[in-house]
Amino acid sequence: MKKDQVVNCQFSVWYPLFKKHTIKRKWSELIPGAEFRCFVKENKVIAISQRDYTQHYQHIAKQEASISSSILGFFRDHIQYRFPDEDFVLDVYRDSSGRVWLIDFNPFGEVTDSLLFTWEELTSGKHLTASQTQEDTTLQDGPAFRYTTSEVTVQPSPCLSYRIPRDFLDLTTGEDAYKIIDFLKLKKGQQEEESSDEEEDES
């Protein structure tokens, strides 16, 4: 299946492939400053990025430690070792009471926006830092946590040019379609490996 077949909504082509994997998400009004993207490698959260990096939210700097702790606690209790792959990306939402909610999963790779990190940093295996200007030798506990630190670094959001939902923009550019395809390929490959291992054990 080609990218343009998904983007151009050729229903008869892609529906048979995805009908068994349809996921419906309940609509909720979320505060952009409470959304975070977590990068997981070998079943460990190695980095956390502010999701809406185009804006400066003062509360993130003030609550950095508690935000990180809440996210790591949620990951440990509900996600770690339960996902079919050990390298992946997840988006979460932390509400005003400190409770963390899962929003989405994404493939660990360039098809997913790395936000305030670079994929070279995330895949190099080097020690990640909270700031891109820090040395790699800087010691820190837990994952690297990056967020927009001042109004000076605020950037215009690409979504403002269209005034449309981010999910719709991803779909029209093909990004969302690629994520679905990559995830299903990943899942299928792991299922085939498991089946192969079972056959070897039986023989």
mmCIF file with all atom_site columns, C-alpha atoms in Angstrom:
data_model
loop_
_atom_site.group_PDB
_atom_site.id
_atom_site.type_symbol
_atom_site.label_atom_id
_atom_site.label_alt_id
_atom_site.label_comp_id
_atom_site.label_asym_id
_atom_site.label_entity_id
_atom_site.label_seq_id
_atom_site.pdbx_PDB_ins_code
_atom_site.Cartn_x
_atom_site.Cartn_y
_atom_site.Cartn_z
_atom_site.occupancy
_atom_site.B_iso_or_equiv
_atom_site.pdbx_formal_charge
_atom_site.auth_seq_id
_atom_site.auth_comp_id
_atom_site.auth_asym_id
_atom_site.auth_atom_id
_atom_site.pdbx_PDB_model_num
ATOM 1   C CA . MET A 1 1   ? 0.000   0.000   0.000  1.00 0.00 ? 1   MET A CA 1
ATOM 2   C CA . LYS A 1 2   ? 1.317   3.419   -0.957 1.00 0.00 ? 2   LYS A CA 1
ATOM 3   C CA . LYS A 1 3   ? 1.276   6.562   1.155  1.00 0.00 ? 3   LYS A CA 1
ATOM 4   C CA . ASP A 1 4   ? -0.932  8.475   -1.309 1.00 0.00 ? 4   ASP A CA 1
ATOM 5   C CA . GLN A 1 5   ? -3.542  5.712   -1.171 1.00 0.00 ? 5   GLN A CA 1
ATOM 6   C CA . VAL A 1 6   ? -3.955  6.356   2.550  1.00 0.00 ? 6   VAL A CA 1
ATOM 7   C CA . VAL A 1 7   ? -3.711  10.141  2.356  1.00 0.00 ? 7   VAL A CA 1
ATOM 8   C CA . ASN A 1 8   ? -6.204  10.318  -0.530 1.00 0.00 ? 8   ASN A CA 1
ATOM 9   C CA . CYS A 1 9   ? -8.619  8.130   1.433  1.00 0.00 ? 9   CYS A CA 1
ATOM 10  C CA . GLN A 1 10  ? -8.850  5.221   -1.019 1.00 0.00 ? 10  GLN A CA 1
ATOM 11  C CA . PHE A 1 11  ? -11.128 3.395   1.366  1.00 0.00 ? 11  PHE A CA 1
ATOM 12  C CA . SER A 1 12  ? -11.314 0.107   -0.538 1.00 0.00 ? 12  SER A CA 1
ATOM 13  C CA . VAL A 1 13  ? -7.521  -0.191  -0.459 1.00 0.00 ? 13  VAL A CA 1
ATOM 14  C CA . TRP A 1 14  ? -6.611  0.527   3.152  1.00 0.00 ? 14  TRP A CA 1
ATOM 15  C CA . TYR A 1 15  ? -9.749  -0.445  5.069  1.00 0.00 ? 15  TYR A CA 1
ATOM 16  C CA . PRO A 1 16  ? -9.281  -4.242  4.744  1.00 0.00 ? 16  PRO A CA 1
ATOM 17  C CA . LEU A 1 17  ? -5.773  -3.854  6.176  1.00 0.00 ? 17  LEU A CA 1
ATOM 18  C CA . PHE A 1 18  ? -6.759  -1.726  9.146  1.00 0.00 ? 18  PHE A CA 1
ATOM 19  C CA . LYS A 1 19  ? -10.285 -2.832  10.042 1.00 0.00 ? 19  LYS A CA 1
ATOM 20  C CA . LYS A 1 20  ? -8.979  -5.194  12.719 1.00 0.00 ? 20  LYS A CA 1
ATOM 21  C CA . HIS A 1 21  ? -6.831  -2.468  14.254 1.00 0.00 ? 21  HIS A CA 1
ATOM 22  C CA . THR A 1 22  ? -9.276  0.427   14.522 1.00 0.00 ? 22  THR A CA 1
ATOM 23  C CA . ILE A 1 23  ? -8.774  2.434   17.703 1.00 0.00 ? 23  ILE A CA 1
ATOM 24  C CA . LYS A 1 24  ? -11.290 5.020   18.846 1.00 0.00 ? 24  LYS A CA 1
ATOM 25  C CA . ARG A 1 25  ? -10.273 7.695   21.308 1.00 0.00 ? 25  ARG A CA 1
ATOM 26  C CA . LYS A 1 26  ? -12.679 9.674   23.429 1.00 0.00 ? 26  LYS A CA 1
ATOM 27  C CA . TRP A 1 27  ? -12.479 13.400  22.732 1.00 0.00 ? 27  TRP A CA 1
ATOM 28  C CA . SER A 1 28  ? -11.238 15.466  25.659 1.00 0.00 ? 28  SER A CA 1
ATOM 29  C CA . GLU A 1 29  ? -10.358 19.135  25.944 1.00 0.00 ? 29  GLU A CA 1
ATOM 30  C CA . LEU A 1 30  ? -6.690  19.077  26.941 1.00 0.00 ? 30  LEU A CA 1
ATOM 31  C CA . ILE A 1 31  ? -4.439  21.905  28.072 1.00 0.00 ? 31  ILE A CA 1
ATOM 32  C CA . PRO A 1 32  ? -1.426  21.931  25.691 1.00 0.00 ? 32  PRO A CA 1
ATOM 33  C CA . GLY A 1 33  ? 0.961   22.847  28.503 1.00 0.00 ? 33  GLY A CA 1
ATOM 34  C CA . ALA A 1 34  ? 0.190   19.578  30.272 1.00 0.00 ? 34  ALA A CA 1
ATOM 35  C CA . GLU A 1 35  ? 1.075   17.281  27.370 1.00 0.00 ? 35  GLU A CA 1
ATOM 36  C CA . PHE A 1 36  ? 4.440   15.531  27.253 1.00 0.00 ? 36  PHE A CA 1
ATOM 37  C CA . ARG A 1 37  ? 6.216   13.161  24.882 1.00 0.00 ? 37  ARG A CA 1
ATOM 38  C CA . CYS A 1 38  ? 8.280   10.358  26.407 1.00 0.00 ? 38  CYS A CA 1
ATOM 39  C CA . PHE A 1 39  ? 11.002  8.488   24.544 1.00 0.00 ? 39  PHE A CA 1
ATOM 40  C CA . VAL A 1 40  ? 11.485  4.904   25.691 1.00 0.00 ? 40  VAL A CA 1
ATOM 41  C CA . LYS A 1 41  ? 14.557  2.859   24.833 1.00 0.00 ? 41  LYS A CA 1
ATOM 42  C CA . GLU A 1 42  ? 15.122  -0.676  26.107 1.00 0.00 ? 42  GLU A CA 1
ATOM 43  C CA . ASN A 1 43  ? 12.041  -0.272  28.304 1.00 0.00 ? 43  ASN A CA 1
ATOM 44  C CA . LYS A 1 44  ? 13.422  2.803   30.068 1.00 0.00 ? 44  LYS A CA 1
ATOM 45  C CA . VAL A 1 45  ? 12.277  6.404   29.701 1.00 0.00 ? 45  VAL A CA 1
ATOM 46  C CA . ILE A 1 46  ? 15.397  8.175   28.462 1.00 0.00 ? 46  ILE A CA 1
ATOM 47  C CA . ALA A 1 47  ? 13.869  11.557  27.594 1.00 0.00 ? 47  ALA A CA 1
ATOM 48  C CA . ILE A 1 48  ? 10.775  13.684  28.168 1.00 0.00 ? 48  ILE A CA 1
ATOM 49  C CA . SER A 1 49  ? 9.861   16.679  26.028 1.00 0.00 ? 49  SER A CA 1
ATOM 50  C CA . GLN A 1 50  ? 7.233   19.357  26.338 1.00 0.00 ? 50  GLN A CA 1
ATOM 51  C CA . ARG A 1 51  ? 4.682   18.473  23.643 1.00 0.00 ? 51  ARG A CA 1
ATOM 52  C CA . ASP A 1 52  ? 3.732   22.034  22.698 1.00 0.00 ? 52  ASP A CA 1
ATOM 53  C CA . TYR A 1 53  ? 7.291   23.334  22.480 1.00 0.00 ? 53  TYR A CA 1
ATOM 54  C CA . THR A 1 54  ? 6.205   26.485  20.621 1.00 0.00 ? 54  THR A CA 1
ATOM 55  C CA . GLN A 1 55  ? 4.959   28.047  23.872 1.00 0.00 ? 55  GLN A CA 1
ATOM 56  C CA . HIS A 1 56  ? 6.461   28.854  27.263 1.00 0.00 ? 56  HIS A CA 1
ATOM 57  C CA . TYR A 1 57  ? 4.534   27.494  30.263 1.00 0.00 ? 57  TYR A CA 1
ATOM 58  C CA . GLN A 1 58  ? 5.842   28.764  33.592 1.00 0.00 ? 58  GLN A CA 1
ATOM 59  C CA . HIS A 1 59  ? 4.354   25.924  35.623 1.00 0.00 ? 59  HIS A CA 1
ATOM 60  C CA . ILE A 1 60  ? 6.558   23.317  33.914 1.00 0.00 ? 60  ILE A CA 1
ATOM 61  C CA . ALA A 1 61  ? 9.773   24.795  35.308 1.00 0.00 ? 61  ALA A CA 1
ATOM 62  C CA . LYS A 1 62  ? 8.220   25.132  38.766 1.00 0.00 ? 62  LYS A CA 1
ATOM 63  C CA . GLN A 1 63  ? 6.873   21.574  38.763 1.00 0.00 ? 63  GLN A CA 1
ATOM 64  C CA . GLU A 1 64  ? 9.624   19.853  36.773 1.00 0.00 ? 64  GLU A CA 1
ATOM 65  C CA . ALA A 1 65  ? 10.495  17.326  39.483 1.00 0.00 ? 65  ALA A CA 1
ATOM 66  C CA . SER A 1 66  ? 6.894   16.387  40.267 1.00 0.00 ? 66  SER A CA 1
ATOM 67  C CA . ILE A 1 67  ? 5.962   16.164  36.574 1.00 0.00 ? 67  ILE A CA 1
ATOM 68  C CA . SER A 1 68  ? 8.879   13.836  35.886 1.00 0.00 ? 68  SER A CA 1
ATOM 69  C CA . SER A 1 69  ? 8.087   11.746  38.967 1.00 0.00 ? 69  SER A CA 1
ATOM 70  C CA . SER A 1 70  ? 4.412   11.416  38.013 1.00 0.00 ? 70  SER A CA 1
ATOM 71  C CA . ILE A 1 71  ? 5.238   10.357  34.464 1.00 0.00 ? 71  ILE A CA 1
ATOM 72  C CA . LEU A 1 72  ? 7.842   7.814   35.565 1.00 0.00 ? 72  LEU A CA 1
ATOM 73  C CA . GLY A 1 73  ? 5.455   6.386   38.147 1.00 0.00 ? 73  GLY A CA 1
ATOM 74  C CA . PHE A 1 74  ? 2.731   6.011   35.532 1.00 0.00 ? 74  PHE A CA 1
ATOM 75  C CA . PHE A 1 75  ? 5.160   4.393   33.109 1.00 0.00 ? 75  PHE A CA 1
ATOM 76  C CA . ARG A 1 76  ? 6.431   1.945   35.713 1.00 0.00 ? 76  ARG A CA 1
ATOM 77  C CA . ASP A 1 77  ? 2.946   0.957   36.907 1.00 0.00 ? 77  ASP A CA 1
ATOM 78  C CA . HIS A 1 78  ? 1.089   0.743   33.600 1.00 0.00 ? 78  HIS A CA 1
ATOM 79  C CA . ILE A 1 79  ? 3.403   0.645   30.562 1.00 0.00 ? 79  ILE A CA 1
ATOM 80  C CA . GLN A 1 80  ? 6.844   -0.792  31.306 1.00 0.00 ? 80  GLN A CA 1
ATOM 81  C CA . TYR A 1 81  ? 7.319   -4.377  30.022 1.00 0.00 ? 81  TYR A CA 1
ATOM 82  C CA . ARG A 1 82  ? 3.690   -4.445  28.841 1.00 0.00 ? 82  ARG A CA 1
ATOM 83  C CA . PHE A 1 83  ? 4.228   -2.909  25.396 1.00 0.00 ? 83  PHE A CA 1
ATOM 84  C CA . PRO A 1 84  ? 5.132   -5.327  22.553 1.00 0.00 ? 84  PRO A CA 1
ATOM 85  C CA . ASP A 1 85  ? 8.386   -3.492  21.821 1.00 0.00 ? 85  ASP A CA 1
ATOM 86  C CA . GLU A 1 86  ? 11.117  -2.177  24.110 1.00 0.00 ? 86  GLU A CA 1
ATOM 87  C CA . ASP A 1 87  ? 11.747  0.970   22.025 1.00 0.00 ? 87  ASP A CA 1
ATOM 88  C CA . PHE A 1 88  ? 8.787   3.303   21.493 1.00 0.00 ? 88  PHE A CA 1
ATOM 89  C CA . VAL A 1 89  ? 7.405   6.780   22.106 1.00 0.00 ? 89  VAL A CA 1
ATOM 90  C CA . LEU A 1 90  ? 4.346   7.650   24.145 1.00 0.00 ? 90  LEU A CA 1
ATOM 91  C CA . ASP A 1 91  ? 2.431   10.871  24.644 1.00 0.00 ? 91  ASP A CA 1
ATOM 92  C CA . VAL A 1 92  ? 0.927   11.513  28.059 1.00 0.00 ? 92  VAL A CA 1
ATOM 93  C CA . TYR A 1 93  ? -1.185  14.150  29.757 1.00 0.00 ? 93  TYR A CA 1
ATOM 94  C CA . ARG A 1 94  ? -0.769  15.243  33.379 1.00 0.00 ? 94  ARG A CA 1
ATOM 95  C CA . ASP A 1 95  ? -3.868  16.839  34.859 1.00 0.00 ? 95  ASP A CA 1
ATOM 96  C CA . SER A 1 96  ? -4.081  19.466  37.602 1.00 0.00 ? 96  SER A CA 1
ATOM 97  C CA . SER A 1 97  ? -4.276  16.801  40.306 1.00 0.00 ? 97  SER A CA 1
ATOM 98  C CA . GLY A 1 98  ? -1.035  15.203  39.134 1.00 0.00 ? 98  GLY A CA 1
ATOM 99  C CA . ARG A 1 99  ? -2.679  12.178  37.552 1.00 0.00 ? 99  ARG A CA 1
ATOM 100 C CA . VAL A 1 100 ? -1.134  11.002  34.281 1.00 0.00 ? 100 VAL A CA 1
ATOM 101 C CA . TRP A 1 101 ? -3.174  9.799   31.306 1.00 0.00 ? 101 TRP A CA 1
ATOM 102 C CA . LEU A 1 102 ? -1.992  7.943   28.218 1.00 0.00 ? 102 LEU A CA 1
ATOM 103 C CA . ILE A 1 103 ? -2.751  9.738   24.953 1.00 0.00 ? 103 ILE A CA 1
ATOM 104 C CA . ASP A 1 104 ? -0.940  7.818   22.242 1.00 0.00 ? 104 ASP A CA 1
ATOM 105 C CA . PHE A 1 105 ? 1.885   5.474   21.219 1.00 0.00 ? 105 PHE A CA 1
ATOM 106 C CA . ASN A 1 106 ? 4.305   6.194   18.371 1.00 0.00 ? 106 ASN A CA 1
ATOM 107 C CA . PRO A 1 107 ? 7.215   4.337   16.742 1.00 0.00 ? 107 PRO A CA 1
ATOM 108 C CA . PHE A 1 108 ? 10.710  5.064   18.059 1.00 0.00 ? 108 PHE A CA 1
ATOM 109 C CA . GLY A 1 109 ? 12.260  6.630   14.977 1.00 0.00 ? 109 GLY A CA 1
ATOM 110 C CA . GLU A 1 110 ? 12.320  9.578   12.611 1.00 0.00 ? 110 GLU A CA 1
ATOM 111 C CA . VAL A 1 111 ? 8.712   9.082   11.537 1.00 0.00 ? 111 VAL A CA 1
ATOM 112 C CA . THR A 1 112 ? 7.851   10.503  14.977 1.00 0.00 ? 112 THR A CA 1
ATOM 113 C CA . ASP A 1 113 ? 8.589   14.155  15.802 1.00 0.00 ? 113 ASP A CA 1
ATOM 114 C CA . SER A 1 114 ? 11.449  14.316  18.318 1.00 0.00 ? 114 SER A CA 1
ATOM 115 C CA . LEU A 1 115 ? 10.330  17.803  19.437 1.00 0.00 ? 115 LEU A CA 1
ATOM 116 C CA . LEU A 1 116 ? 13.053  19.382  21.638 1.00 0.00 ? 116 LEU A CA 1
ATOM 117 C CA . PHE A 1 117 ? 15.484  16.516  21.068 1.00 0.00 ? 117 PHE A CA 1
ATOM 118 C CA . THR A 1 118 ? 17.104  15.202  17.902 1.00 0.00 ? 118 THR A CA 1
ATOM 119 C CA . TRP A 1 119 ? 16.936  11.607  16.762 1.00 0.00 ? 119 TRP A CA 1
ATOM 120 C CA . GLU A 1 120 ? 20.712  11.554  16.645 1.00 0.00 ? 120 GLU A CA 1
ATOM 121 C CA . GLU A 1 121 ? 20.740  12.288  20.379 1.00 0.00 ? 121 GLU A CA 1
ATOM 122 C CA . LEU A 1 122 ? 18.056  9.727   21.137 1.00 0.00 ? 122 LEU A CA 1
ATOM 123 C CA . THR A 1 123 ? 19.626  6.884   19.153 1.00 0.00 ? 123 THR A CA 1
ATOM 124 C CA . SER A 1 124 ? 23.332  7.557   19.687 1.00 0.00 ? 124 SER A CA 1
ATOM 125 C CA . GLY A 1 125 ? 23.484  5.864   23.065 1.00 0.00 ? 125 GLY A CA 1
ATOM 126 C CA . LYS A 1 126 ? 25.283  8.852   24.573 1.00 0.00 ? 126 LYS A CA 1
ATOM 127 C CA . HIS A 1 127 ? 24.189  10.336  27.882 1.00 0.00 ? 127 HIS A CA 1
ATOM 128 C CA . LEU A 1 128 ? 21.268  12.692  27.289 1.00 0.00 ? 128 LEU A CA 1
ATOM 129 C CA . THR A 1 129 ? 21.145  16.027  29.068 1.00 0.00 ? 129 THR A CA 1
ATOM 130 C CA . ALA A 1 130 ? 18.281  18.306  29.995 1.00 0.00 ? 130 ALA A CA 1
ATOM 131 C CA . SER A 1 131 ? 19.782  21.045  27.820 1.00 0.00 ? 131 SER A CA 1
ATOM 132 C CA . GLN A 1 132 ? 21.271  20.807  24.348 1.00 0.00 ? 132 GLN A CA 1
ATOM 133 C CA . THR A 1 133 ? 24.080  23.121  25.511 1.00 0.00 ? 133 THR A CA 1
ATOM 134 C CA . GLN A 1 134 ? 25.208  20.897  28.389 1.00 0.00 ? 134 GLN A CA 1
ATOM 135 C CA . GLU A 1 135 ? 28.151  18.543  28.076 1.00 0.00 ? 135 GLU A CA 1
ATOM 136 C CA . ASP A 1 136 ? 27.457  14.836  27.639 1.00 0.00 ? 136 ASP A CA 1
ATOM 137 C CA . THR A 1 137 ? 29.409  14.143  30.818 1.00 0.00 ? 137 THR A CA 1
ATOM 138 C CA . THR A 1 138 ? 26.897  16.022  32.977 1.00 0.00 ? 138 THR A CA 1
ATOM 139 C CA . LEU A 1 139 ? 25.460  13.676  35.579 1.00 0.00 ? 139 LEU A CA 1
ATOM 140 C CA . GLN A 1 140 ? 21.738  13.612  36.248 1.00 0.00 ? 140 GLN A CA 1
ATOM 141 C CA . ASP A 1 141 ? 19.163  11.290  37.734 1.00 0.00 ? 141 ASP A CA 1
ATOM 142 C CA . GLY A 1 142 ? 16.334  10.011  35.573 1.00 0.00 ? 142 GLY A CA 1
ATOM 143 C CA . PRO A 1 143 ? 15.480  10.936  31.990 1.00 0.00 ? 143 PRO A CA 1
ATOM 144 C CA . ALA A 1 144 ? 16.494  14.176  30.305 1.00 0.00 ? 144 ALA A CA 1
ATOM 145 C CA . PHE A 1 145 ? 13.575  16.614  30.570 1.00 0.00 ? 145 PHE A CA 1
ATOM 146 C CA . ARG A 1 146 ? 13.413  19.473  28.073 1.00 0.00 ? 146 ARG A CA 1
ATOM 147 C CA . TYR A 1 147 ? 10.893  22.296  27.849 1.00 0.00 ? 147 TYR A CA 1
ATOM 148 C CA . THR A 1 148 ? 10.757  25.837  26.519 1.00 0.00 ? 148 THR A CA 1
ATOM 149 C CA . THR A 1 149 ? 12.470  27.859  29.230 1.00 0.00 ? 149 THR A CA 1
ATOM 150 C CA . SER A 1 150 ? 11.522  31.423  28.304 1.00 0.00 ? 150 SER A CA 1
ATOM 151 C CA . GLU A 1 151 ? 9.400   33.589  26.042 1.00 0.00 ? 151 GLU A CA 1
ATOM 152 C CA . VAL A 1 152 ? 12.520  34.304  23.982 1.00 0.00 ? 152 VAL A CA 1
ATOM 153 C CA . THR A 1 153 ? 12.552  30.755  22.615 1.00 0.00 ? 153 THR A CA 1
ATOM 154 C CA . VAL A 1 154 ? 8.842   30.652  21.758 1.00 0.00 ? 154 VAL A CA 1
ATOM 155 C CA . GLN A 1 155 ? 8.198   29.636  18.145 1.00 0.00 ? 155 GLN A CA 1
ATOM 156 C CA . PRO A 1 156 ? 5.132   30.013  15.934 1.00 0.00 ? 156 PRO A CA 1
ATOM 157 C CA . SER A 1 157 ? 3.034   26.874  15.792 1.00 0.00 ? 157 SER A CA 1
ATOM 158 C CA . PRO A 1 158 ? 2.621   25.443  12.276 1.00 0.00 ? 158 PRO A CA 1
ATOM 159 C CA . CYS A 1 159 ? -0.982  24.553  13.136 1.00 0.00 ? 159 CYS A CA 1
ATOM 160 C CA . LEU A 1 160 ? -1.878  28.234  13.544 1.00 0.00 ? 160 LEU A CA 1
ATOM 161 C CA . SER A 1 161 ? -1.422  28.757  9.816  1.00 0.00 ? 161 SER A CA 1
ATOM 162 C CA . TYR A 1 162 ? -4.297  26.380  9.111  1.00 0.00 ? 162 TYR A CA 1
ATOM 163 C CA . ARG A 1 163 ? -6.481  26.698  12.230 1.00 0.00 ? 163 ARG A CA 1
ATOM 164 C CA . ILE A 1 164 ? -7.195  22.977  12.067 1.00 0.00 ? 164 ILE A CA 1
ATOM 165 C CA . PRO A 1 165 ? -6.648  20.136  14.566 1.00 0.00 ? 165 PRO A CA 1
ATOM 166 C CA . ARG A 1 166 ? -3.107  18.722  14.728 1.00 0.00 ? 166 ARG A CA 1
ATOM 167 C CA . ASP A 1 167 ? -4.333  15.170  14.046 1.00 0.00 ? 167 ASP A CA 1
ATOM 168 C CA . PHE A 1 168 ? -5.987  16.300  10.817 1.00 0.00 ? 168 PHE A CA 1
ATOM 169 C CA . LEU A 1 169 ? -2.811  18.071  9.711  1.00 0.00 ? 169 LEU A CA 1
ATOM 170 C CA . ASP A 1 170 ? -0.775  14.912  10.391 1.00 0.00 ? 170 ASP A CA 1
ATOM 171 C CA . LEU A 1 171 ? -3.171  12.843  8.310  1.00 0.00 ? 171 LEU A CA 1
ATOM 172 C CA . THR A 1 172 ? -3.100  15.199  5.321  1.00 0.00 ? 172 THR A CA 1
ATOM 173 C CA . THR A 1 173 ? 0.708   15.275  5.327  1.00 0.00 ? 173 THR A CA 1
ATOM 174 C CA . GLY A 1 174 ? 0.918   11.506  5.603  1.00 0.00 ? 174 GLY A CA 1
ATOM 175 C CA . GLU A 1 175 ? 2.650   11.507  8.994  1.00 0.00 ? 175 GLU A CA 1
ATOM 176 C CA . ASP A 1 176 ? -0.204  9.826   10.818 1.00 0.00 ? 176 ASP A CA 1
ATOM 177 C CA . ALA A 1 177 ? -0.623  7.203   8.113  1.00 0.00 ? 177 ALA A CA 1
ATOM 178 C CA . TYR A 1 178 ? 3.042   6.302   8.311  1.00 0.00 ? 178 TYR A CA 1
ATOM 179 C CA . LYS A 1 179 ? 2.816   5.913   12.076 1.00 0.00 ? 179 LYS A CA 1
ATOM 180 C CA . ILE A 1 180 ? -0.040  3.451   11.759 1.00 0.00 ? 180 ILE A CA 1
ATOM 181 C CA . ILE A 1 181 ? 1.758   1.476   9.061  1.00 0.00 ? 181 ILE A CA 1
ATOM 182 C CA . ASP A 1 182 ? 5.029   1.373   10.989 1.00 0.00 ? 182 ASP A CA 1
ATOM 183 C CA . PHE A 1 183 ? 3.298   0.281   14.173 1.00 0.00 ? 183 PHE A CA 1
ATOM 184 C CA . LEU A 1 184 ? 1.404   -2.524  12.428 1.00 0.00 ? 184 LEU A CA 1
ATOM 185 C CA . LYS A 1 185 ? 4.569   -3.711  10.686 1.00 0.00 ? 185 LYS A CA 1
ATOM 186 C CA . LEU A 1 186 ? 6.327   -3.752  14.040 1.00 0.00 ? 186 LEU A CA 1
ATOM 187 C CA . LYS A 1 187 ? 3.523   -5.730  15.637 1.00 0.00 ? 187 LYS A CA 1
ATOM 188 C CA . LYS A 1 188 ? 3.331   -8.195  12.745 1.00 0.00 ? 188 LYS A CA 1
ATOM 189 C CA . GLY A 1 189 ? 7.084   -8.772  12.786 1.00 0.00 ? 189 GLY A CA 1
ATOM 190 C CA . GLN A 1 190 ? 7.072   -9.544  16.487 1.00 0.00 ? 190 GLN A CA 1
ATOM 191 C CA . GLN A 1 191 ? 4.169   -11.954 16.110 1.00 0.00 ? 191 GLN A CA 1
ATOM 192 C CA . GLU A 1 192 ? 6.026   -13.777 13.332 1.00 0.00 ? 192 GLU A CA 1
ATOM 193 C CA . GLU A 1 193 ? 9.139   -14.024 15.512 1.00 0.00 ? 193 GLU A CA 1
ATOM 194 C CA . GLU A 1 194 ? 7.103   -15.453 18.384 1.00 0.00 ? 194 GLU A CA 1
ATOM 195 C CA . SER A 1 195 ? 5.480   -18.008 16.071 1.00 0.00 ? 195 SER A CA 1
ATOM 196 C CA . SER A 1 196 ? 8.893   -18.998 14.723 1.00 0.00 ? 196 SER A CA 1
ATOM 197 C CA . ASP A 1 197 ? 10.276  -19.453 18.243 1.00 0.00 ? 197 ASP A CA 1
ATOM 198 C CA . GLU A 1 198 ? 7.306   -21.614 19.221 1.00 0.00 ? 198 GLU A CA 1
ATOM 199 C CA . GLU A 1 199 ? 7.788   -23.833 16.151 1.00 0.00 ? 199 GLU A CA 1
ATOM 200 C CA . GLU A 1 200 ? 11.479  -24.283 16.984 1.00 0.00 ? 200 GLU A CA 1
ATOM 201 C CA . ASP A 1 201 ? 10.631  -25.237 20.567 1.00 0.00 ? 201 ASP A CA 1
ATOM 202 C CA . GLU A 1 202 ? 8.108   -27.825 19.381 1.00 0.00 ? 202 GLU A CA 1
ATOM 203 C CA . SER A 1 203 ? 10.600  -29.364 16.964 1.00 0.00 ? 203 SER A CA 1
#
